[in-house]
Amino acid sequence: MGDKNSIKSKGKMEQRKNIALMKSLDKAKNRKKIPKSEYVTEMKNKDNILEIDNLATYFFTDSGVVKAVNGVSFDIPRGKTVAVVGESGCGKSITSMSIMRLIQGPSGQIVDGQIRYNSEEGPINLVNVPISKMQELRGNKISMIFQEPMTSLNPVFTVGDQIDEAIQLHNPKLTAKQIKTRSIEMLELVGIARPEGIYDAYPHELSGGMRQRVMIGMALSCEPELIIADEPTTALDVTIQAQILELLREIKDKVNASILLITHDLGVVAEMADYVVVMYAGRIIEKGTAIDIYKNPQHPYTIGLLNSKPAVGKVVDKLYSIPGQVPNPINMPSHCYFKDRCEKSFEPCGAIYFKLRIFANTFR
Amino acid sequence: MALYALIRAMPSNYVKQMTSGKPGVTDQLIEQLEKNYGLDSSIPEGYVKWAGNVIKGDFGTSFVYKQPVFKVINDKMWASFWLSFIALILELLIAIPLGIISATKQYSKTDYAITTFAFLGISLPSFFFAALLQKFFAMDLRIFPLQGMVTAREDYEGFRLLLDIGWHYCLPIIVFVVLGVGSLMRYTRTNMLEVLNSDFIRTARAKGLSEHKVIYKHAFRNTLIPIVTMVGGSLPGLFSGAIITEGIFAIDGLGYTALQALKFGDIPFLMGFNMFLAVLTLIGTLISDVLYAVVDPRVRLS
Amino acid sequence: MSVQNQTTVKPITPGQLILKRFLRNKLAIAGFAIIVGILLFVTVGLAVTPYGEYEIFYSEEINDKDVEITDPNQSVTGDNVEIYKKAKPNSRHLLGTDKDGRDVLTRLLHGGKVSLFIAFACILVELAIGVTLGGIAGYYGGWVDGLIMRLVDVINCIPSLPVMLIMSSIMIANQFPQKYKIYALIGIMSLLGWVGIARIVRGQILSLREQEFMVATEAVGLSTPRRIFKHLIPNVMPQLIVMATLGVGSVILTESALSYLGFGVPFPYASWGNMVNTVNDPIIMKNNLNMWVPPGVMILLTVMAFNFLGDGLRDAFDPKMKR
């Protein structure tokens, strides 16, 4: 009896400590003046545009702490495309939102880690940067494309207005005419026919595919260095998907920006990515070049993922799927998360989670 | 029609009231008067007759005021309208900003304070608050007049008349505003919260817009839509007046008149008044629909 | 600072989650506390007070001042004896007496009992009618639904205040027994008020009916009443609770307005509304605050408390609440 009570009260104490932590993080984030020393930093490799180092983003809820991202590290080199794959709920979107500092406080906080961005004025750590600086970067040097084109545009403003707004915000010296010209250029760039007409249209007058093109146009309008695409094709049907992907490929070549592509569709990854990062339940399971991952997957989860994709032309009796479910993110055990579902698990898997083993220089 | 039946069922019909105090009135006289006022026919018959008149545009003559019902309504409704209209403007000016602040600072002390004030307004019984105001402002402090629309025994003209009426209107307007601000503010707050959680706000932030712009340009415009349609829809209702408050302040508006009519069983007036209310509601719905199309581009037909 | 790892693996039930959210809302707790306070005040007060609801007190004029007759043996009629009207608050009558010589505090307590009783009863009846009719309309649809909705529309068109005034005056004229007037009042208010509840219930059921879990219950073979009661209704409960709570406040306001106008609870029974009615006399308004301010304040507090409670419940039940 006493044991149960002590667990309960211990749980309450933990909860209270967590709430205190959340509040202090929130306060630190919202300070008016954050000294430069706190966010100026050094890149490990000058060729990288972004280096994520041991990122941890938690959500402090009534039911407990959700460790959505729990120790994620990877690099995005300039001009390359990095794909992050994983099941729904593994933390890929949260990672991208953390980069943009769009995590909704006070319950969501970046608790640990660094996100080093190689900006023009020198490398800075995005985790500590004041929001005002972040707002300069957003839509400008780092832009984002979201998953649901149907609802991501403001219904009461025209499409042209919304693209203008992005341009005007980061280029205050341009005249209205110049801005409009540029917007129409962007609409053309993303493959919209009759851009002048669409410029005056409202979002609800456009189809899903067209809205997503508009979103992409908006994201490209200020010549970003890094484009984050969060499942840009998931909400569209397959034919439109192909078109949008084709568009992204063209853009990639034209624009020379890095792309962080988040998806759960392995086919897309195979077509577009230079590097692949596999996530599961908030951690990285495996990462490496696309070729390495596809030809020579090491972690059982990755192997499972690749096997799950039905291959055209191959006849099987039963479609393969990884048994079990993603664990509850609230009470993560401290050993390998995949243990209970793994076909290849053996004794050492029950031990405390070990650091990633290095297979090759680029293949972890 | 149900209304008509009810009123007819009212036992103290007009004639009886009028004649109750007078001695020496014969039964015959009562019968004669009843005939004149159309009270001698049975209930359904009476209704048919009335409806027939209405179609011809004749609303009948009010018992109490001895004038055509139409004219009576027309005369009195303006007083009610101005009262409600000014109150509405004030309510909007106060409620919308407060609602926005309350939503953006959800659960902060400011939010709690504003919410408490809003609930205070909603929970006040109008007559009680009116009485309090009368006591403190009219009796004790003597800033505002106690009752009435114009100061009696003074015959102001033109602009002075306007000022005088305005001065008399102050207390009733305060009553309306305090009672009405609450619900409007909560409504704004709820809508604002919903809008702030939508995807396009996330996009706006991702574009790098300052929080200020996000709230006051993007979110606000969307929140306005339901508010504008609601306000537009309630415009016609402003003509109908508030029965209790007008009574306390003895403002000669439509509400007060309606109360008198009820007390005396003034059937033509009440029937006319009811039609009036129904028409107002219809117009209100119409305005609301039209405004919706004006403000929300999604609703416009191409 | 590191994040503490949860050692307990117990999941939280939705009920507990709602409770937690509710308790975070300080206003809601305040509302709940006020309601409990008022209920206690009324019940304990009524048990304790030595005075009757409409007991009239007499005073004797001694030396040109009204002094209350406290000796029950003294004769009630006498030269200097008259009704102890409009007394200021004193030690024997904490809130003084009203214009007919009745103790204000006791009437306040009785008024509370009556107003609260009317409000609760009214809401209960409205719920009963509304849930039943709304449920039937939503569940069976078709012409049943159409019929019930027509009824709802008609009742909506009836202007409530005038109708209640009329019914009231009919009752007065026909000399309806005073005692039953209260029940009649409840009846009329509920008959006009159930439509709101019915609409919400119907809407909820219409949307829930098509959801997959209902199809599942059908597939499992549950009987119709069982499906309605065990599955549909619990999903409608949160909204109902919120509506009921907010409704109590609204009924109290309506009843007090009616009583104030003289069409509600009749004399000599006390209701908060008809106690405020005394303010119509300008002299009383100016001098005898003790007569009309307390009942008004009670109305305000009670309605506010119910509003806070209802609003807090609504926030607690809403699964999309951010914090």
Short mmCIF file of N, CA and C in Angstrom, two decimals, chain A residues 66-187:
data_model
loop_
_atom_site.label_atom_id
_atom_site.label_comp_id
_atom_site.label_asym_id
_atom_site.label_seq_id
_atom_site.Cartn_x
_atom_site.Cartn_y
_atom_site.Cartn_z
N VAL A 66 6.15 14.21 -23.13
CA VAL A 66 6.28 13.51 -24.40
C VAL A 66 7.62 13.90 -25.00
N LYS A 67 8.52 12.93 -25.14
CA LYS A 67 9.83 13.22 -25.69
C LYS A 67 9.79 13.03 -27.20
N ALA A 68 9.24 14.03 -27.87
CA ALA A 68 9.00 13.87 -29.30
C ALA A 68 10.29 13.70 -30.07
N VAL A 69 11.29 14.51 -29.73
CA VAL A 69 12.60 14.37 -30.36
C VAL A 69 13.60 14.19 -29.24
N ASN A 70 14.36 13.10 -29.33
CA ASN A 70 15.14 12.73 -28.16
C ASN A 70 16.57 12.35 -28.53
N GLY A 71 17.34 13.37 -28.90
CA GLY A 71 18.73 13.04 -29.22
C GLY A 71 18.96 12.82 -30.69
N VAL A 72 18.56 13.82 -31.49
CA VAL A 72 18.70 13.69 -32.94
C VAL A 72 19.89 14.52 -33.42
N SER A 73 20.78 13.92 -34.20
CA SER A 73 21.93 14.63 -34.76
C SER A 73 22.11 14.25 -36.21
N PHE A 74 22.16 15.25 -37.07
CA PHE A 74 22.58 15.00 -38.44
C PHE A 74 22.96 16.32 -39.10
N ASP A 75 23.61 16.25 -40.25
CA ASP A 75 24.06 17.46 -40.94
C ASP A 75 23.37 17.59 -42.28
N ILE A 76 23.23 18.83 -42.70
CA ILE A 76 22.70 19.08 -44.05
C ILE A 76 23.78 19.86 -44.82
N PRO A 77 24.45 19.24 -45.74
CA PRO A 77 25.47 19.96 -46.51
C PRO A 77 24.82 20.92 -47.50
N ARG A 78 25.61 21.90 -47.91
CA ARG A 78 25.07 22.88 -48.87
C ARG A 78 24.69 22.20 -50.16
N GLY A 79 23.55 22.60 -50.66
CA GLY A 79 23.18 22.14 -52.00
C GLY A 79 22.76 20.69 -52.08
N LYS A 80 22.71 19.98 -50.99
CA LYS A 80 22.33 18.58 -51.05
C LYS A 80 20.93 18.38 -50.50
N THR A 81 20.35 17.24 -50.82
CA THR A 81 19.01 16.93 -50.30
C THR A 81 19.10 15.84 -49.26
N VAL A 82 18.60 16.13 -48.08
CA VAL A 82 18.58 15.14 -47.00
C VAL A 82 17.13 14.76 -46.76
N ALA A 83 16.89 13.44 -46.76
CA ALA A 83 15.53 12.98 -46.50
C ALA A 83 15.45 12.36 -45.12
N VAL A 84 14.41 12.71 -44.39
CA VAL A 84 14.17 12.11 -43.08
C VAL A 84 12.95 11.21 -43.21
N VAL A 85 13.13 9.93 -42.95
CA VAL A 85 12.01 9.01 -43.10
C VAL A 85 11.65 8.38 -41.76
N GLY A 86 10.44 7.91 -41.68
CA GLY A 86 10.01 7.22 -40.49
C GLY A 86 8.50 7.14 -40.47
N GLU A 87 7.98 6.38 -39.52
CA GLU A 87 6.52 6.23 -39.42
C GLU A 87 5.89 7.53 -38.92
N SER A 88 4.57 7.55 -38.95
CA SER A 88 3.87 8.70 -38.37
C SER A 88 4.16 8.76 -36.89
N GLY A 89 4.46 9.92 -36.43
CA GLY A 89 4.66 10.07 -34.99
C GLY A 89 6.07 9.82 -34.53
N CYS A 90 7.02 9.65 -35.47
CA CYS A 90 8.37 9.36 -35.00
C CYS A 90 9.16 10.62 -34.72
N GLY A 91 8.58 11.77 -34.96
CA GLY A 91 9.28 13.00 -34.60
C GLY A 91 9.88 13.77 -35.74
N LYS A 92 9.64 13.36 -36.99
CA LYS A 92 10.27 14.06 -38.09
C LYS A 92 9.74 15.49 -38.24
N SER A 93 8.41 15.64 -38.14
CA SER A 93 7.85 16.99 -38.27
C SER A 93 8.34 17.89 -37.15
N ILE A 94 8.38 17.35 -35.95
CA ILE A 94 8.82 18.16 -34.82
C ILE A 94 10.25 18.62 -35.01
N THR A 95 11.07 17.76 -35.61
CA THR A 95 12.44 18.18 -35.87
C THR A 95 12.46 19.40 -36.77
N SER A 96 11.66 19.35 -37.83
CA SER A 96 11.67 20.49 -38.76
C SER A 96 11.10 21.73 -38.09
N MET A 97 10.05 21.56 -37.30
CA MET A 97 9.49 22.71 -36.59
C MET A 97 10.49 23.29 -35.60
N SER A 98 11.32 22.41 -35.04
CA SER A 98 12.32 22.90 -34.10
C SER A 98 13.34 23.77 -34.82
N ILE A 99 13.69 23.37 -36.02
CA ILE A 99 14.65 24.18 -36.78
C ILE A 99 14.08 25.57 -37.00
N MET A 100 12.82 25.63 -37.34
CA MET A 100 12.19 26.92 -37.60
C MET A 100 11.76 27.62 -36.32
N ARG A 101 11.96 26.97 -35.18
CA ARG A 101 11.52 27.50 -33.90
C ARG A 101 10.02 27.79 -33.92
N LEU A 102 9.26 26.89 -34.48
CA LEU A 102 7.81 27.06 -34.52
C LEU A 102 7.11 26.16 -33.51
N ILE A 103 7.85 25.68 -32.54
CA ILE A 103 7.24 24.79 -31.54
C ILE A 103 6.36 25.62 -30.63
N GLN A 104 5.13 25.17 -30.43
CA GLN A 104 4.18 25.93 -29.64
C GLN A 104 4.47 25.85 -28.16
N GLY A 105 4.90 27.01 -27.60
CA GLY A 105 5.05 27.03 -26.16
C GLY A 105 3.72 27.30 -25.51
N PRO A 106 3.61 27.29 -24.19
CA PRO A 106 4.67 26.87 -23.29
C PRO A 106 4.82 25.37 -23.13
N SER A 107 3.90 24.57 -23.70
CA SER A 107 4.02 23.15 -23.42
C SER A 107 5.12 22.48 -24.23
N GLY A 108 5.44 23.07 -25.40
CA GLY A 108 6.51 22.48 -26.20
C GLY A 108 7.79 23.27 -26.02
N GLN A 109 8.88 22.61 -25.72
CA GLN A 109 10.14 23.32 -25.52
C GLN A 109 11.29 22.54 -26.12
N ILE A 110 12.27 23.28 -26.65
CA ILE A 110 13.52 22.63 -27.04
C ILE A 110 14.35 22.55 -25.78
N VAL A 111 14.60 21.34 -25.36
CA VAL A 111 15.19 21.17 -24.05
C VAL A 111 16.70 21.08 -24.10
N ASP A 112 17.21 20.58 -25.21
CA ASP A 112 18.65 20.35 -25.24
C ASP A 112 19.13 20.39 -26.69
N GLY A 113 20.43 20.51 -26.85
CA GLY A 113 21.00 20.37 -28.18
C GLY A 113 21.25 21.70 -28.86
N GLN A 114 21.88 21.60 -30.04
CA GLN A 114 22.19 22.80 -30.81
C GLN A 114 21.73 22.60 -32.25
N ILE A 115 21.33 23.69 -32.85
CA ILE A 115 21.05 23.67 -34.29
C ILE A 115 21.91 24.77 -34.88
N ARG A 116 23.03 24.36 -35.44
CA ARG A 116 23.97 25.38 -35.92
C ARG A 116 23.67 25.70 -37.37
N TYR A 117 23.46 26.98 -37.61
CA TYR A 117 23.12 27.42 -38.96
C TYR A 117 24.24 28.30 -39.47
N ASN A 118 24.72 27.99 -40.67
CA ASN A 118 25.85 28.70 -41.26
C ASN A 118 25.33 29.93 -42.00
N SER A 119 25.01 30.97 -41.24
CA SER A 119 24.43 32.14 -41.89
C SER A 119 25.51 33.01 -42.51
N GLU A 120 25.07 34.04 -43.24
CA GLU A 120 26.03 34.91 -43.92
C GLU A 120 26.90 35.66 -42.94
N GLU A 121 26.33 35.94 -41.76
CA GLU A 121 27.11 36.72 -40.79
C GLU A 121 27.86 35.81 -39.85
N GLY A 122 27.93 34.58 -40.16
CA GLY A 122 28.63 33.69 -39.23
C GLY A 122 27.67 32.69 -38.65
N PRO A 123 28.22 31.59 -38.18
CA PRO A 123 27.35 30.52 -37.67
C PRO A 123 26.64 30.95 -36.39
N ILE A 124 25.37 30.61 -36.31
CA ILE A 124 24.63 30.88 -35.08
C ILE A 124 23.87 29.63 -34.66
N ASN A 125 23.56 29.58 -33.38
CA ASN A 125 22.82 28.45 -32.83
C ASN A 125 21.34 28.84 -32.77
N LEU A 126 20.56 28.21 -33.63
CA LEU A 126 19.16 28.62 -33.74
C LEU A 126 18.36 28.38 -32.48
N VAL A 127 18.84 27.48 -31.63
CA VAL A 127 18.06 27.17 -30.44
C VAL A 127 18.01 28.37 -29.51
N ASN A 128 19.11 29.12 -29.45
CA ASN A 128 19.17 30.22 -28.50
C ASN A 128 18.87 31.58 -29.09
N VAL A 129 18.77 31.62 -30.38
CA VAL A 129 18.64 32.91 -31.05
C VAL A 129 17.34 33.60 -30.65
N PRO A 130 17.32 34.94 -30.52
CA PRO A 130 16.06 35.61 -30.21
C PRO A 130 15.07 35.49 -31.36
N ILE A 131 13.80 35.53 -31.02
CA ILE A 131 12.76 35.31 -32.02
C ILE A 131 12.83 36.33 -33.15
N SER A 132 13.25 37.53 -32.83
CA SER A 132 13.31 38.55 -33.87
C SER A 132 14.29 38.16 -34.97
N LYS A 133 15.41 37.58 -34.56
CA LYS A 133 16.37 37.11 -35.56
C LYS A 133 15.78 35.97 -36.37
N MET A 134 15.07 35.12 -35.66
CA MET A 134 14.44 33.97 -36.31
C MET A 134 13.47 34.45 -37.36
N GLN A 135 12.73 35.52 -37.05
CA GLN A 135 11.74 36.01 -38.00
C GLN A 135 12.41 36.58 -39.23
N GLU A 136 13.65 37.08 -39.06
CA GLU A 136 14.38 37.54 -40.24
C GLU A 136 14.71 36.38 -41.15
N LEU A 137 15.03 35.25 -40.53
CA LEU A 137 15.45 34.10 -41.32
C LEU A 137 14.28 33.38 -41.98
N ARG A 138 13.17 33.34 -41.27
CA ARG A 138 12.03 32.55 -41.76
C ARG A 138 11.49 33.12 -43.05
N GLY A 139 11.22 32.26 -43.97
CA GLY A 139 10.68 32.71 -45.25
C GLY A 139 11.73 33.36 -46.11
N ASN A 140 12.85 33.64 -45.53
CA ASN A 140 13.89 34.39 -46.22
C ASN A 140 15.07 33.48 -46.56
N LYS A 141 15.80 33.06 -45.55
CA LYS A 141 16.93 32.17 -45.80
C LYS A 141 16.56 30.71 -45.56
N ILE A 142 15.65 30.52 -44.63
CA ILE A 142 15.15 29.17 -44.37
C ILE A 142 13.64 29.22 -44.55
N SER A 143 13.14 28.46 -45.51
CA SER A 143 11.68 28.51 -45.67
C SER A 143 11.10 27.10 -45.61
N MET A 144 9.80 27.08 -45.39
CA MET A 144 9.16 25.80 -45.10
C MET A 144 7.92 25.59 -45.93
N ILE A 145 7.73 24.36 -46.36
CA ILE A 145 6.52 23.99 -47.09
C ILE A 145 5.79 22.96 -46.25
N PHE A 146 4.50 23.19 -46.05
CA PHE A 146 3.76 22.33 -45.13
C PHE A 146 3.00 21.23 -45.82
N GLN A 147 2.39 20.40 -44.99
CA GLN A 147 1.79 19.20 -45.49
C GLN A 147 0.41 19.41 -46.09
N GLU A 148 -0.42 20.23 -45.47
CA GLU A 148 -1.81 20.34 -45.94
C GLU A 148 -2.02 21.62 -46.74
N PRO A 149 -1.90 21.53 -48.05
CA PRO A 149 -2.08 22.75 -48.84
C PRO A 149 -3.50 23.29 -48.75
N MET A 150 -4.45 22.44 -48.41
CA MET A 150 -5.83 22.92 -48.40
C MET A 150 -6.05 23.99 -47.35
N THR A 151 -5.35 23.88 -46.23
CA THR A 151 -5.63 24.83 -45.15
C THR A 151 -4.48 25.75 -44.84
N SER A 152 -3.39 25.65 -45.59
CA SER A 152 -2.22 26.43 -45.19
C SER A 152 -2.22 27.85 -45.71
N LEU A 153 -3.17 28.20 -46.54
CA LEU A 153 -3.23 29.57 -47.03
C LEU A 153 -4.40 30.30 -46.41
N ASN A 154 -4.22 31.57 -46.12
CA ASN A 154 -5.26 32.36 -45.49
C ASN A 154 -6.41 32.60 -46.47
N PRO A 155 -7.61 32.15 -46.12
CA PRO A 155 -8.70 32.19 -47.10
C PRO A 155 -9.19 33.58 -47.48
N VAL A 156 -8.88 34.59 -46.68
CA VAL A 156 -9.45 35.89 -47.01
C VAL A 156 -8.53 36.80 -47.82
N PHE A 157 -7.33 36.35 -48.06
CA PHE A 157 -6.43 37.16 -48.90
C PHE A 157 -6.16 36.45 -50.20
N THR A 158 -5.91 37.21 -51.27
CA THR A 158 -5.62 36.55 -52.54
C THR A 158 -4.25 35.90 -52.46
N VAL A 159 -4.06 34.98 -53.38
CA VAL A 159 -2.80 34.25 -53.45
C VAL A 159 -1.64 35.21 -53.70
N GLY A 160 -1.88 36.14 -54.61
CA GLY A 160 -0.85 37.12 -54.94
C GLY A 160 -0.45 37.94 -53.72
N ASP A 161 -1.47 38.37 -52.98
CA ASP A 161 -1.24 39.12 -51.74
C ASP A 161 -0.29 38.40 -50.82
N GLN A 162 -0.54 37.11 -50.67
CA GLN A 162 0.23 36.37 -49.68
C GLN A 162 1.67 36.18 -50.11
N ILE A 163 1.89 35.99 -51.41
CA ILE A 163 3.27 35.89 -51.85
C ILE A 163 3.96 37.26 -51.75
N ASP A 164 3.23 38.29 -52.15
CA ASP A 164 3.76 39.66 -52.02
C ASP A 164 4.23 39.92 -50.61
N GLU A 165 3.41 39.50 -49.68
CA GLU A 165 3.71 39.77 -48.27
C GLU A 165 5.06 39.21 -47.87
N ALA A 166 5.33 37.98 -48.32
CA ALA A 166 6.59 37.35 -47.97
C ALA A 166 7.76 38.13 -48.56
N ILE A 167 7.59 38.53 -49.83
CA ILE A 167 8.68 39.25 -50.50
C ILE A 167 8.89 40.60 -49.83
N GLN A 168 7.78 41.27 -49.61
CA GLN A 168 7.85 42.63 -49.07
C GLN A 168 8.50 42.64 -47.69
N LEU A 169 8.22 41.60 -46.93
CA LEU A 169 8.73 41.55 -45.55
C LEU A 169 10.25 41.52 -45.53
N HIS A 170 10.81 40.74 -46.45
CA HIS A 170 12.26 40.58 -46.38
C HIS A 170 13.01 41.48 -47.35
N ASN A 171 12.28 42.17 -48.19
CA ASN A 171 12.90 43.08 -49.14
C ASN A 171 12.19 44.43 -49.10
N PRO A 172 12.30 45.14 -48.01
CA PRO A 172 11.46 46.34 -47.86
C PRO A 172 11.74 47.43 -48.87
N LYS A 173 12.90 47.33 -49.56
CA LYS A 173 13.23 48.43 -50.46
C LYS A 173 12.54 48.31 -51.82
N LEU A 174 11.95 47.18 -52.12
CA LEU A 174 11.34 47.04 -53.43
C LEU A 174 10.02 47.79 -53.52
N THR A 175 9.72 48.25 -54.73
CA THR A 175 8.42 48.92 -54.91
C THR A 175 7.34 47.87 -55.10
N ALA A 176 6.12 48.33 -55.00
CA ALA A 176 4.99 47.41 -55.11
C ALA A 176 5.00 46.72 -56.47
N LYS A 177 5.35 47.48 -57.50
CA LYS A 177 5.35 46.90 -58.85
C LYS A 177 6.40 45.82 -58.95
N GLN A 178 7.57 46.10 -58.38
CA GLN A 178 8.64 45.11 -58.47
C GLN A 178 8.24 43.84 -57.74
N ILE A 179 7.59 44.04 -56.61
CA ILE A 179 7.17 42.88 -55.83
C ILE A 179 6.17 42.05 -56.62
N LYS A 180 5.23 42.73 -57.23
CA LYS A 180 4.21 41.99 -57.99
C LYS A 180 4.86 41.22 -59.12
N THR A 181 5.82 41.86 -59.79
CA THR A 181 6.49 41.17 -60.90
C THR A 181 7.16 39.92 -60.40
N ARG A 182 7.84 40.06 -59.28
CA ARG A 182 8.54 38.90 -58.75
C ARG A 182 7.57 37.79 -58.38
N SER A 183 6.44 38.16 -57.77
CA SER A 183 5.45 37.13 -57.40
C SER A 183 5.00 36.37 -58.62
N ILE A 184 4.72 37.12 -59.67
CA ILE A 184 4.25 36.44 -60.88
C ILE A 184 5.34 35.55 -61.45
N GLU A 185 6.59 36.00 -61.34
CA GLU A 185 7.72 35.16 -61.76
C GLU A 185 7.72 33.85 -61.01
N MET A 186 7.51 33.97 -59.68
CA MET A 186 7.52 32.75 -58.87
C MET A 186 6.40 31.81 -59.28
N LEU A 187 5.23 32.37 -59.53
CA LEU A 187 4.11 31.53 -59.93
C LEU A 187 4.45 30.79 -61.22
#
